Coordinates of C-alpha atoms in Angstrom, one line a residue:
Chain A
M1 CA 70.0 29.7 72.6
E2 CA 71.0 31.5 75.8
T3 CA 68.3 29.7 77.6
L4 CA 69.5 26.3 76.5
R5 CA 73.0 27.2 77.6
F6 CA 71.6 28.3 81.0
I7 CA 69.8 25.0 81.3
G8 CA 73.0 23.1 80.4
D9 CA 75.1 25.1 82.8
N10 CA 72.6 24.7 85.7
A11 CA 71.4 21.1 85.1
S12 CA 72.1 20.0 88.6
L13 CA 70.3 23.0 90.2
I14 CA 67.3 22.4 88.0
L15 CA 67.3 18.7 88.9
Y16 CA 67.5 19.7 92.6
L17 CA 64.6 22.1 92.3
T18 CA 62.6 19.5 90.3
V19 CA 63.1 16.9 93.1
Q20 CA 62.0 19.6 95.6
H21 CA 58.9 20.3 93.5
I22 CA 58.0 16.7 93.2
S23 CA 58.5 16.2 96.9
I24 CA 55.9 18.9 97.8
V25 CA 53.3 17.8 95.3
G26 CA 54.0 14.1 95.9
V27 CA 53.7 14.2 99.7
A28 CA 50.7 16.6 99.6
V29 CA 48.7 14.6 97.0
G30 CA 49.7 11.3 98.7
L31 CA 48.2 12.7 101.9
A32 CA 45.2 14.0 100.0
I33 CA 44.5 10.5 98.6
L34 CA 44.6 9.1 102.2
T35 CA 42.1 11.7 103.4
G36 CA 40.0 12.4 100.2
V37 CA 39.2 8.8 99.2
P38 CA 37.8 7.8 102.6
I39 CA 35.9 11.1 102.8
G40 CA 34.5 10.5 99.3
I41 CA 33.4 7.0 100.3
A42 CA 31.9 8.1 103.6
I43 CA 29.8 10.9 102.2
T44 CA 28.0 8.4 99.8
Q45 CA 26.0 7.4 102.9
N46 CA 24.2 10.8 103.2
R47 CA 23.2 13.0 100.4
R48 CA 23.1 16.2 102.5
V49 CA 26.5 15.7 104.1
A50 CA 27.9 15.0 100.6
D51 CA 26.5 18.2 99.3
A52 CA 28.0 20.2 102.2
V53 CA 31.4 18.6 102.0
L54 CA 31.6 19.1 98.2
Y55 CA 30.5 22.7 98.6
V56 CA 33.3 23.4 101.2
A57 CA 35.9 21.7 99.0
A58 CA 34.8 23.7 96.0
I59 CA 35.1 26.9 98.0
I60 CA 38.6 26.1 99.0
M61 CA 39.4 25.5 95.4
T62 CA 38.3 29.1 94.6
I63 CA 40.7 30.7 97.0
P64 CA 43.7 32.2 95.0
S65 CA 46.9 30.4 96.0
V66 CA 48.7 33.6 97.0
A67 CA 45.7 34.4 99.4
L68 CA 45.8 30.9 100.8
F69 CA 49.5 31.2 101.6
G70 CA 48.7 34.5 103.2
I71 CA 46.1 32.9 105.4
L72 CA 48.3 30.0 106.4
M73 CA 51.3 32.1 107.3
P74 CA 50.1 33.7 110.5
V75 CA 48.4 30.4 111.6
L76 CA 51.4 28.3 111.1
S77 CA 53.7 30.9 112.5
L78 CA 52.4 29.9 115.9
T79 CA 54.3 26.6 115.4
G80 CA 57.3 28.3 113.8
H81 CA 56.6 27.0 110.3
G82 CA 54.9 30.1 108.8
I83 CA 56.9 29.9 105.6
G84 CA 58.7 27.1 103.6
Y85 CA 57.8 23.5 103.0
L86 CA 54.9 23.0 105.5
P87 CA 52.5 25.7 104.3
A88 CA 53.2 24.6 100.7
V89 CA 52.3 21.0 101.5
I90 CA 49.2 22.0 103.4
A91 CA 48.0 24.3 100.6
V92 CA 48.5 21.6 98.0
L93 CA 46.7 19.1 100.3
L94 CA 43.7 21.4 100.5
Y95 CA 43.6 22.1 96.8
S96 CA 43.7 18.4 96.0
Q97 CA 40.6 17.6 98.1
L98 CA 38.0 18.7 95.6
P99 CA 39.0 16.6 92.6
I100 CA 39.8 13.5 94.7
I101 CA 36.7 13.7 97.0
R102 CA 34.4 14.5 94.1
N103 CA 35.6 11.8 91.8
T104 CA 35.5 9.2 94.6
Y105 CA 32.0 10.2 95.5
T106 CA 30.8 10.2 91.9
A107 CA 32.5 6.9 91.1
I108 CA 31.0 5.1 94.1
T109 CA 27.5 6.5 93.7
N110 CA 27.6 5.6 90.0
V111 CA 28.2 1.9 90.6
D112 CA 25.3 0.1 89.0
P113 CA 22.6 -0.3 91.7
A114 CA 21.9 -3.8 90.3
L115 CA 25.5 -4.8 91.4
R116 CA 24.9 -3.4 94.9
E117 CA 21.6 -5.3 95.0
A118 CA 23.2 -8.5 93.8
A119 CA 26.0 -8.1 96.3
R120 CA 23.6 -7.5 99.2
G121 CA 21.3 -10.4 98.1
M122 CA 24.2 -12.8 98.0
G123 CA 25.1 -12.0 101.5
M124 CA 28.1 -9.6 101.2
R125 CA 28.6 -7.4 104.2
P126 CA 29.0 -3.6 103.5
W127 CA 32.8 -3.8 103.8
Q128 CA 33.0 -6.8 101.5
R129 CA 30.8 -5.0 99.0
L130 CA 33.1 -1.9 99.2
W131 CA 36.4 -3.8 98.9
R132 CA 35.4 -6.4 96.3
V133 CA 33.0 -4.6 94.1
E134 CA 32.6 -0.8 94.6
I135 CA 36.2 0.3 95.0
P136 CA 37.6 -1.9 92.2
L137 CA 35.0 -0.4 89.9
A138 CA 35.7 3.1 91.1
V139 CA 39.4 3.0 90.7
P140 CA 39.6 4.5 87.1
V141 CA 37.5 7.5 88.1
I142 CA 39.3 8.1 91.4
M143 CA 42.6 8.0 89.6
A144 CA 41.3 10.5 87.1
G145 CA 40.7 12.8 90.1
V146 CA 44.3 12.2 91.3
R147 CA 45.6 13.2 87.9
V148 CA 43.7 16.4 87.9
A149 CA 44.9 17.2 91.4
V150 CA 48.6 16.5 90.5
V151 CA 48.5 18.6 87.3
I152 CA 46.8 21.6 89.0
N153 CA 49.1 21.5 92.0
I154 CA 52.3 21.3 90.0
G155 CA 51.3 24.7 88.8
I156 CA 50.3 26.0 92.2
T157 CA 53.5 24.7 93.8
A158 CA 55.5 27.0 91.4
I159 CA 53.9 29.9 93.3
A160 CA 55.0 28.4 96.7
A161 CA 58.5 29.6 95.9
Y162 CA 57.4 33.0 97.1
I163 CA 56.9 31.7 100.6
G164 CA 60.3 30.0 100.5
A165 CA 59.2 26.5 99.8
G166 CA 61.7 26.0 97.0
G167 CA 60.9 24.0 93.9
L168 CA 60.9 25.1 90.2
G169 CA 59.0 28.3 91.1
T170 CA 62.3 29.6 92.4
L171 CA 63.7 29.9 88.9
I172 CA 60.6 31.8 87.8
S173 CA 60.5 34.2 90.7
R174 CA 64.2 34.9 90.4
G175 CA 63.8 35.3 86.6
I176 CA 61.1 38.0 87.3
S177 CA 63.0 39.9 90.0
Q178 CA 66.3 39.8 88.2
T179 CA 64.6 40.3 84.8
D180 CA 66.5 37.3 83.6
Q181 CA 64.6 35.8 80.7
R182 CA 66.7 32.6 80.7
Q183 CA 65.8 31.6 84.3
L184 CA 62.1 32.5 83.7
V185 CA 61.8 30.4 80.6
A186 CA 63.8 27.5 82.0
G187 CA 61.6 27.5 85.1
A188 CA 58.3 27.7 83.1
L189 CA 59.5 25.0 80.7
A190 CA 60.5 22.7 83.5
V191 CA 57.1 23.1 85.3
S192 CA 55.2 22.4 82.1
L193 CA 57.3 19.4 81.3
L194 CA 56.9 18.0 84.8
A195 CA 53.1 18.3 84.6
I196 CA 53.0 16.5 81.3
V197 CA 55.3 13.7 82.4
A198 CA 53.4 13.3 85.7
D199 CA 50.1 13.1 83.9
Y200 CA 51.3 10.4 81.6
A201 CA 52.9 8.4 84.4
L202 CA 49.6 8.5 86.4
L203 CA 47.6 7.6 83.3
W204 CA 49.8 4.5 83.0
T205 CA 49.2 3.7 86.7
Q206 CA 45.5 4.3 86.3
R207 CA 45.4 1.7 83.5
R208 CA 47.4 -0.8 85.6
L209 CA 45.0 -0.4 88.6
T210 CA 41.8 -0.7 86.5
P211 CA 40.4 -4.3 86.8
A212 CA 40.9 -6.2 83.5
G213 CA 37.1 -6.8 83.2
V214 CA 36.3 -3.1 82.9
R215 CA 39.3 -1.9 81.0
A216 CA 38.2 -0.1 77.9
Chain B
M1 CA 9.8 -25.4 103.4
I2 CA 8.9 -21.7 103.1
T3 CA 6.0 -20.4 105.1
L4 CA 4.7 -16.9 105.1
D5 CA 2.4 -16.1 108.0
N6 CA 0.4 -12.8 107.9
L7 CA 3.4 -11.2 106.3
T8 CA 2.9 -7.4 106.2
K9 CA 5.0 -4.5 104.9
I10 CA 4.0 -0.9 105.3
F11 CA 6.3 1.7 103.7
N12 CA 6.2 5.2 105.2
T13 CA 6.4 7.5 102.2
S14 CA 6.1 11.2 101.9
M15 CA 2.5 10.6 100.9
G16 CA 1.7 8.6 104.0
P17 CA 1.9 4.9 104.8
V18 CA 1.6 2.5 101.8
T19 CA 0.8 -1.1 102.4
A20 CA 2.9 -3.1 100.0
A21 CA 2.1 -6.5 101.5
D22 CA -1.1 -7.1 103.4
R23 CA -1.3 -10.1 105.7
V24 CA 0.1 -12.5 103.1
C25 CA -0.1 -16.2 104.0
M26 CA 1.3 -19.0 101.9
E27 CA 3.3 -22.1 102.1
V28 CA 5.7 -23.5 99.5
A29 CA 6.6 -27.1 99.8
E30 CA 10.2 -28.4 99.4
G31 CA 11.2 -28.8 95.8
E32 CA 8.4 -26.6 94.5
V33 CA 8.5 -23.6 92.2
C34 CA 6.2 -20.9 93.4
V35 CA 5.7 -18.0 91.0
L36 CA 4.6 -14.7 92.5
L37 CA 2.6 -13.0 89.8
G38 CA 0.8 -9.7 89.4
P39 CA 0.9 -6.3 87.8
S40 CA 3.7 -3.9 88.8
G41 CA 3.3 -2.4 92.2
C42 CA 1.2 -5.4 93.4
G43 CA 3.6 -6.3 96.2
K44 CA 5.1 -9.4 94.7
T45 CA 8.7 -8.1 94.7
T46 CA 8.4 -6.7 98.2
T47 CA 7.1 -10.1 99.4
L48 CA 10.0 -11.8 97.7
K49 CA 12.6 -9.5 99.2
M50 CA 11.2 -9.9 102.6
V51 CA 12.1 -13.6 102.4
N52 CA 15.9 -12.9 102.1
R53 CA 15.4 -9.8 104.3
L54 CA 16.6 -7.3 101.6
I55 CA 13.4 -5.6 102.8
E56 CA 12.6 -5.8 106.5
K57 CA 9.0 -6.8 107.2
T58 CA 6.6 -4.7 109.3
S59 CA 4.9 -7.7 110.9
G60 CA 4.2 -11.4 110.4
K61 CA 6.5 -14.3 110.3
I62 CA 8.6 -16.0 107.7
L63 CA 9.7 -19.6 108.3
V64 CA 12.3 -21.2 106.1
G65 CA 13.0 -24.9 106.7
G66 CA 11.1 -24.5 109.9
R67 CA 13.3 -21.7 111.2
D68 CA 12.0 -18.2 111.9
T69 CA 14.2 -15.9 109.7
D70 CA 14.2 -13.3 112.5
T71 CA 16.4 -15.6 114.5
I72 CA 19.1 -15.8 111.8
D73 CA 21.5 -13.0 111.0
A74 CA 20.3 -11.4 107.7
V75 CA 23.7 -11.8 106.0
E76 CA 24.0 -15.5 107.0
L77 CA 20.4 -16.0 105.9
R78 CA 21.1 -14.6 102.4
R79 CA 24.1 -16.9 102.0
T80 CA 21.8 -19.9 102.3
M81 CA 19.6 -18.6 99.5
G82 CA 20.6 -18.3 95.9
Y83 CA 19.6 -14.9 94.5
V84 CA 19.0 -14.1 90.8
I85 CA 17.9 -10.7 89.6
Q86 CA 16.6 -9.4 86.3
Q87 CA 19.6 -7.2 85.7
I88 CA 21.8 -10.3 86.4
G89 CA 24.3 -8.2 88.3
L90 CA 27.5 -10.1 87.5
F91 CA 30.4 -8.2 88.9
P92 CA 32.3 -6.8 85.9
N93 CA 35.6 -6.7 87.7
M94 CA 35.6 -10.5 88.3
T95 CA 35.9 -13.4 85.9
V96 CA 33.1 -15.9 85.5
E97 CA 34.9 -18.2 87.9
E98 CA 35.3 -15.4 90.5
N99 CA 31.7 -14.4 90.2
I100 CA 30.5 -18.0 90.8
G101 CA 32.9 -18.2 93.7
V102 CA 31.6 -15.2 95.6
V103 CA 29.4 -17.0 98.1
P104 CA 31.6 -20.1 98.4
R105 CA 34.6 -17.8 99.2
M106 CA 32.6 -16.0 101.9
L107 CA 31.7 -19.4 103.3
G108 CA 35.4 -20.2 103.5
W109 CA 35.8 -22.8 100.7
D110 CA 39.4 -23.3 99.4
S111 CA 40.1 -22.2 95.8
Q112 CA 40.4 -25.9 94.6
R113 CA 36.9 -26.6 95.7
I114 CA 35.6 -23.4 94.2
R115 CA 37.2 -24.1 90.9
K116 CA 35.7 -27.6 90.9
R117 CA 32.3 -26.3 91.7
A118 CA 32.5 -23.6 89.0
V119 CA 33.5 -26.2 86.4
E120 CA 30.6 -28.4 87.5
L121 CA 28.1 -25.6 87.3
L122 CA 29.2 -24.3 83.9
E123 CA 28.9 -27.8 82.5
M124 CA 25.4 -27.9 83.9
M125 CA 24.6 -24.6 82.2
A126 CA 26.0 -26.0 78.9
L127 CA 28.9 -23.5 78.9
S128 CA 32.3 -25.0 78.2
P129 CA 34.4 -24.3 81.4
A130 CA 37.6 -24.2 79.3
V131 CA 36.2 -21.3 77.4
F132 CA 34.2 -19.4 80.0
L133 CA 36.0 -19.7 83.4
R134 CA 38.5 -17.0 82.6
R135 CA 36.1 -14.7 80.7
Y136 CA 34.7 -11.4 82.0
P137 CA 31.0 -10.7 82.1
R138 CA 31.2 -8.1 79.3
E139 CA 32.6 -10.8 77.0
L140 CA 29.4 -12.8 77.3
S141 CA 26.0 -12.5 75.5
G142 CA 22.9 -11.7 77.6
G143 CA 21.8 -15.4 77.6
Q144 CA 25.2 -16.5 78.7
Q145 CA 25.3 -13.9 81.4
Q146 CA 22.0 -15.0 82.8
R147 CA 23.2 -18.7 82.8
V148 CA 26.2 -17.6 84.8
G149 CA 23.9 -15.6 87.1
V150 CA 21.9 -18.8 87.8
A151 CA 25.2 -20.8 88.3
R152 CA 26.4 -18.1 90.8
A153 CA 23.1 -18.5 92.7
L154 CA 23.5 -22.2 92.8
A155 CA 27.2 -22.1 93.8
A156 CA 27.0 -23.0 97.4
D157 CA 24.1 -25.5 96.7
P158 CA 21.5 -23.5 98.7
P159 CA 18.2 -25.3 99.3
V160 CA 16.2 -22.1 98.4
L161 CA 16.4 -19.9 95.3
I162 CA 15.0 -16.4 95.2
M163 CA 14.5 -15.2 91.7
D164 CA 13.3 -11.7 90.8
E165 CA 12.2 -11.7 87.1
P166 CA 15.3 -13.7 86.2
F167 CA 14.5 -14.1 82.6
G168 CA 12.8 -10.7 82.0
A169 CA 15.6 -9.0 80.2
I170 CA 16.4 -11.8 77.7
D171 CA 15.0 -11.8 74.2
P172 CA 11.9 -14.1 73.7
I173 CA 13.7 -16.8 71.8
N174 CA 16.5 -17.2 74.2
R175 CA 14.1 -16.9 77.1
E176 CA 12.2 -20.0 76.0
V177 CA 15.5 -21.9 75.7
I178 CA 16.7 -20.8 79.1
Q179 CA 13.4 -21.5 80.8
D180 CA 13.4 -25.0 79.3
E181 CA 17.0 -25.6 80.5
F182 CA 16.1 -24.3 83.9
L183 CA 13.1 -26.6 84.2
K184 CA 15.2 -29.5 83.2
M185 CA 17.8 -28.7 85.8
Q186 CA 15.1 -28.2 88.4
Q187 CA 13.8 -31.7 87.8
T188 CA 17.1 -33.1 89.1
L189 CA 18.0 -30.3 91.7
R190 CA 14.6 -30.0 93.3
K191 CA 15.3 -26.6 94.8
T192 CA 12.5 -24.7 96.6
I193 CA 12.1 -21.7 94.4
L194 CA 10.3 -18.3 94.8
F195 CA 10.1 -16.7 91.4
V196 CA 8.7 -13.2 90.6
S197 CA 7.2 -12.7 87.2
H198 CA 4.6 -10.5 85.5
D199 CA 4.2 -12.8 82.6
I200 CA 1.3 -15.3 82.9
D201 CA 2.8 -17.6 80.2
E202 CA 6.1 -17.8 82.1
A203 CA 4.2 -18.5 85.3
V204 CA 2.2 -21.3 83.8
K205 CA 5.3 -22.8 82.3
M206 CA 7.5 -22.6 85.4
A207 CA 5.3 -22.9 88.4
D208 CA 4.0 -25.7 90.6
K209 CA 2.1 -23.0 92.4
I210 CA 1.1 -19.6 91.4
A211 CA 0.5 -16.7 93.8
I212 CA -1.4 -13.8 92.3
F213 CA -1.1 -10.5 94.0
R214 CA -3.0 -7.3 93.7
G215 CA -2.6 -4.1 95.8
G216 CA -0.4 -6.0 98.4
K217 CA -3.0 -8.8 98.9
L218 CA -2.6 -12.4 97.9
E219 CA -5.6 -13.0 95.7
Q220 CA -5.2 -16.6 94.8
F221 CA -2.6 -19.3 95.6
D222 CA -3.2 -22.4 93.6
S223 CA -1.8 -24.7 90.9
P224 CA -1.4 -23.2 87.4
D225 CA -4.2 -25.3 86.1
N226 CA -6.6 -24.2 88.8
V227 CA -5.7 -20.6 88.4
L228 CA -6.4 -20.8 84.7
A229 CA -9.5 -23.0 85.0
H230 CA -11.0 -21.5 88.1
P231 CA -9.8 -17.9 88.6
A232 CA -10.9 -16.8 92.1
N233 CA -12.3 -13.5 90.9
S234 CA -12.8 -11.2 87.9
F235 CA -9.4 -9.5 88.4
I236 CA -7.6 -12.8 88.1
A237 CA -9.8 -13.9 85.2
D238 CA -8.8 -10.6 83.4
F239 CA -5.2 -10.9 84.4
V240 CA -4.8 -14.5 83.1
G241 CA -6.6 -13.5 79.9
G242 CA -9.6 -14.5 77.9
D243 CA -7.7 -17.3 76.3
R244 CA -6.9 -18.9 79.6
T245 CA -8.3 -22.3 78.6
L246 CA -6.0 -22.3 75.6
K247 CA -3.1 -21.5 78.0
R248 CA -4.0 -24.7 79.9
L249 CA -3.0 -26.7 76.8
R250 CA 0.6 -26.0 77.7
L251 CA 0.1 -27.8 81.0
L252 CA -1.0 -31.0 79.4
K253 CA 1.1 -33.5 77.5
V254 CA -0.1 -35.4 74.5
R255 CA -0.1 -38.6 76.6
D256 CA -2.7 -37.0 78.9
V257 CA -5.4 -37.0 76.2
L258 CA -4.1 -40.1 74.3
N259 CA -6.6 -42.6 73.1
A260 CA -4.4 -45.7 73.3
D261 CA -7.2 -47.9 72.1
S262 CA -6.9 -46.8 68.4
P263 CA -6.8 -49.3 65.7
S264 CA -3.9 -49.7 63.3
V265 CA -3.1 -52.1 60.5
R266 CA 0.2 -53.3 59.0
A267 CA 0.8 -52.3 55.4
D268 CA 0.9 -55.9 54.3
E269 CA -2.4 -56.9 56.0
S270 CA -5.5 -57.0 53.8
L271 CA -7.9 -54.2 53.4
D272 CA -10.7 -56.4 54.8
I273 CA -8.9 -56.5 58.1
A274 CA -8.6 -52.7 58.0
V275 CA -12.3 -52.3 57.3
R276 CA -13.2 -54.7 60.1
R277 CA -11.1 -52.9 62.6
M278 CA -12.6 -49.5 61.6
H279 CA -16.0 -50.9 62.2
E280 CA -15.0 -52.4 65.5
H281 CA -13.8 -49.0 66.7
D282 CA -16.5 -47.1 64.9
Q283 CA -14.2 -44.8 63.2
G284 CA -13.7 -43.7 59.6
H285 CA -9.9 -44.0 59.4
I286 CA -7.2 -46.4 60.4
V287 CA -3.4 -45.8 60.7
V288 CA -1.2 -48.0 58.5
T289 CA 2.1 -49.0 60.0
D290 CA 5.3 -50.7 58.8
Q291 CA 6.6 -54.0 60.1
D292 CA 8.0 -52.3 63.2
G293 CA 4.9 -50.4 64.1
R294 CA 5.9 -47.0 62.7
P295 CA 3.0 -45.1 61.1
T296 CA 3.4 -44.6 57.4
G297 CA -0.1 -43.5 56.2
C298 CA -3.8 -44.0 56.8
V299 CA -6.7 -45.6 55.1
L300 CA -10.1 -44.0 55.0
L301 CA -13.2 -46.1 55.3
A302 CA -14.8 -44.4 52.3
D303 CA -11.7 -45.4 50.2
A304 CA -11.7 -49.0 51.4
V305 CA -15.3 -50.2 51.0
G306 CA -15.7 -52.5 48.1
R307 CA -12.0 -52.7 47.3
H308 CA -9.4 -55.4 47.9
G309 CA -5.7 -55.9 48.3
A310 CA -3.1 -54.9 50.9
A311 CA -4.0 -52.0 53.2
G312 CA -0.7 -50.3 52.3
D313 CA -1.7 -49.9 48.6
H314 CA -4.7 -47.7 49.5
A315 CA -3.0 -45.6 52.1
R316 CA -3.1 -41.8 52.0
A317 CA -0.7 -39.3 53.5
L318 CA -0.7 -39.2 57.3
P319 CA -1.2 -36.1 59.4
S320 CA 2.2 -35.4 61.0
P321 CA 2.7 -37.7 64.1
V322 CA 3.2 -36.1 67.5
R323 CA 5.3 -37.4 70.4
L324 CA 3.7 -38.6 73.6
D325 CA 5.8 -36.2 75.7
A326 CA 5.1 -33.2 73.5
D327 CA 3.1 -30.4 75.1
L328 CA -0.5 -30.2 73.9
R329 CA -0.3 -26.6 72.7
G330 CA 2.1 -27.6 69.9
A331 CA 0.0 -30.7 69.0
V332 CA -3.2 -28.6 68.8
S333 CA -1.4 -26.0 66.8
S334 CA -0.3 -28.7 64.4
M335 CA -3.9 -30.0 64.1
F336 CA -5.1 -26.5 63.2
T337 CA -2.3 -26.1 60.7
H338 CA -3.1 -29.3 58.9
D339 CA -6.9 -29.0 59.3
A340 CA -6.8 -32.4 61.0
E341 CA -9.4 -33.7 63.5
W342 CA -7.0 -36.3 64.8
L343 CA -3.3 -36.9 65.0
P344 CA -1.4 -40.2 65.3
C345 CA 0.9 -40.3 68.4
V346 CA 4.3 -42.0 68.6
D347 CA 6.7 -42.8 71.4
E348 CA 10.5 -42.0 71.5
A349 CA 11.2 -44.9 69.1
G350 CA 8.6 -43.6 66.6
I351 CA 6.2 -46.6 67.2
F352 CA 2.5 -45.8 66.9
R353 CA 0.9 -45.6 70.3
G354 CA -2.6 -44.3 69.6
Q355 CA -4.2 -41.0 68.5
I356 CA -5.5 -37.7 69.9
T357 CA -8.7 -36.2 68.6
Q358 CA -10.1 -32.6 68.9
R359 CA -13.1 -34.1 70.7
G360 CA -10.9 -35.9 73.2
I361 CA -8.9 -32.7 73.9
T362 CA -12.0 -30.4 74.4
H363 CA -13.5 -33.1 76.6
R364 CA -10.5 -33.3 78.8
L365 CA -10.2 -29.5 79.1
G366 CA -13.9 -29.4 80.0
D367 CA -13.6 -32.0 82.7
T368 CA -12.7 -29.5 85.4
Y369 CA -15.5 -27.1 84.5
R370 CA -18.1 -29.9 84.6
A371 CA -16.7 -31.0 88.0
A372 CA -17.1 -27.5 89.3
A373 CA -20.6 -27.1 87.9
H374 CA -21.4 -30.4 89.4
A375 CA -20.0 -29.4 92.8
A376 CA -22.0 -26.2 92.6
A377 CA -25.2 -28.1 91.8
V378 CA -24.8 -30.6 94.6
P379 CA -25.6 -28.3 97.6
A380 CA -29.0 -27.6 96.0
D381 CA -30.4 -29.9 98.7
D382 CA -29.6 -27.3 101.4
G383 CA -31.8 -24.9 99.6
R384 CA -28.9 -23.0 97.9
P385 CA -29.2 -22.0 94.3
V386 CA -29.2 -24.7 91.7
A387 CA -26.6 -24.5 88.9
P388 CA -27.9 -23.3 85.6
Q389 CA -29.5 -26.1 83.5
H390 CA -26.9 -26.2 80.7
F391 CA -24.1 -26.9 83.2
R392 CA -25.9 -29.9 84.6
G393 CA -26.6 -31.0 81.1
A394 CA -22.9 -30.9 80.3
A395 CA -22.1 -33.0 83.3
E396 CA -24.1 -35.9 82.1

């Protein structure tokens, strides 16, 4: 009850923090798509490179977020952005690579070889094959990777509050340090809700982007 | 139209070099269907894919329409050749119309022209454009997909078609239907077609020329009838099968063995006339026809002798008539089914045109063997071996 009252009294603050949270995840995952999808496509050309890239991305994924912030801080301090928005975005960008690169790579390599053969035999150039056949067919799986990246990183961004990046984690960290259950619960609820809403919104986008001929 | 000159492909594998095509030479004339045939791993598919440069050759030359394919950009070359594969490979993200339009679009056709062409091709494939243009491949049956696959290959009206076991994944009943449709289409389109198959029956049915491969070598390149009648070696004889002479039946039409000089009698003519005609032709039966010349029954000499009246009154049931343009395999099957030594033949209008007999058919099939035996016997003058006595006997 008290929590609800707190939420009602602080609606504008919660909204502000939510927007901040979305901005970190949105910008970082957006950049991750711009880098991860081309990398995922590029590594389909060479099995050994693909294995190496996926291995590195998997290792990044295993670094605890607090440790990653710790690593980024001294490096970024050289540019004067050791704490705050920038390290948060970079961390989320790095964590997003694995699901996006891996799903892109899997989706492209799983395109039926007969389609590739038909495309080649009909005289499509490699770019035409990619744009007109392989990418359209890979979209659902790539989007599934983006969804995973977004949901994971909405959670990770909550921790970025500790390096002053703002976002809904601010409520949680304050709740802990001030032993204020209301803030803690409100922050946790907001993060969970945001993850669920974002996942559904992306699922809808995924369906819209999937070519009609392959929609389930 | 397509010339392969000492075409060779050597694959470098982890187990050393493997020769997939070994100095293959052949020539396919414009408008001909050439079937590349052989067991798996014989080099037929490799040879096929070297023609549209999906596989680059190691050495030798390929001329298409007189032009060396090395002088043409591989991608441009492929756009001038229709390509059909066993797995069909329709793009699932595109509608039937978009699939057919792939090559025309790359060639810069406008969408109006592509639509018109797609409609034309679907009609040719007996698929209603109103229903199928907007469909996606997954909404089509296997047979419909393969028809669209062929339509897609024909879209830009290429002079050459490259087909890699195109009907291999279709069930046997539909396969026969699609093969027949395809042959009918080919009669008007006259494309030059290279066609890979591992099925001798399909090859005999589709081919003007058959090229049989083994271990990368072209073992025999000849007409289907010659491959069946005169296999170049024991491998080919085994491959085409012990029943190869029966397979030749499919290559012949009823009209090829027709005896047009067969007597008939109208039902209202007298039995005496019937008997006289049977004697004139030295045969024990005569076909009875109606006023228009359609066969209705037959009279046997044994039944007619010593009797009188109209021929029609003494007629027995007739073995089922066969059409002149039917293939001989069906006709012979019908003979065996009805235990008949002869069958009456009719034209499209159902008018009696003559008969075929078991003797006539075996004689016709034997022609080519007698000719070969004769040819083998002739050089006896140069001191080479004389053909066995029974062959010469058969030639006389």
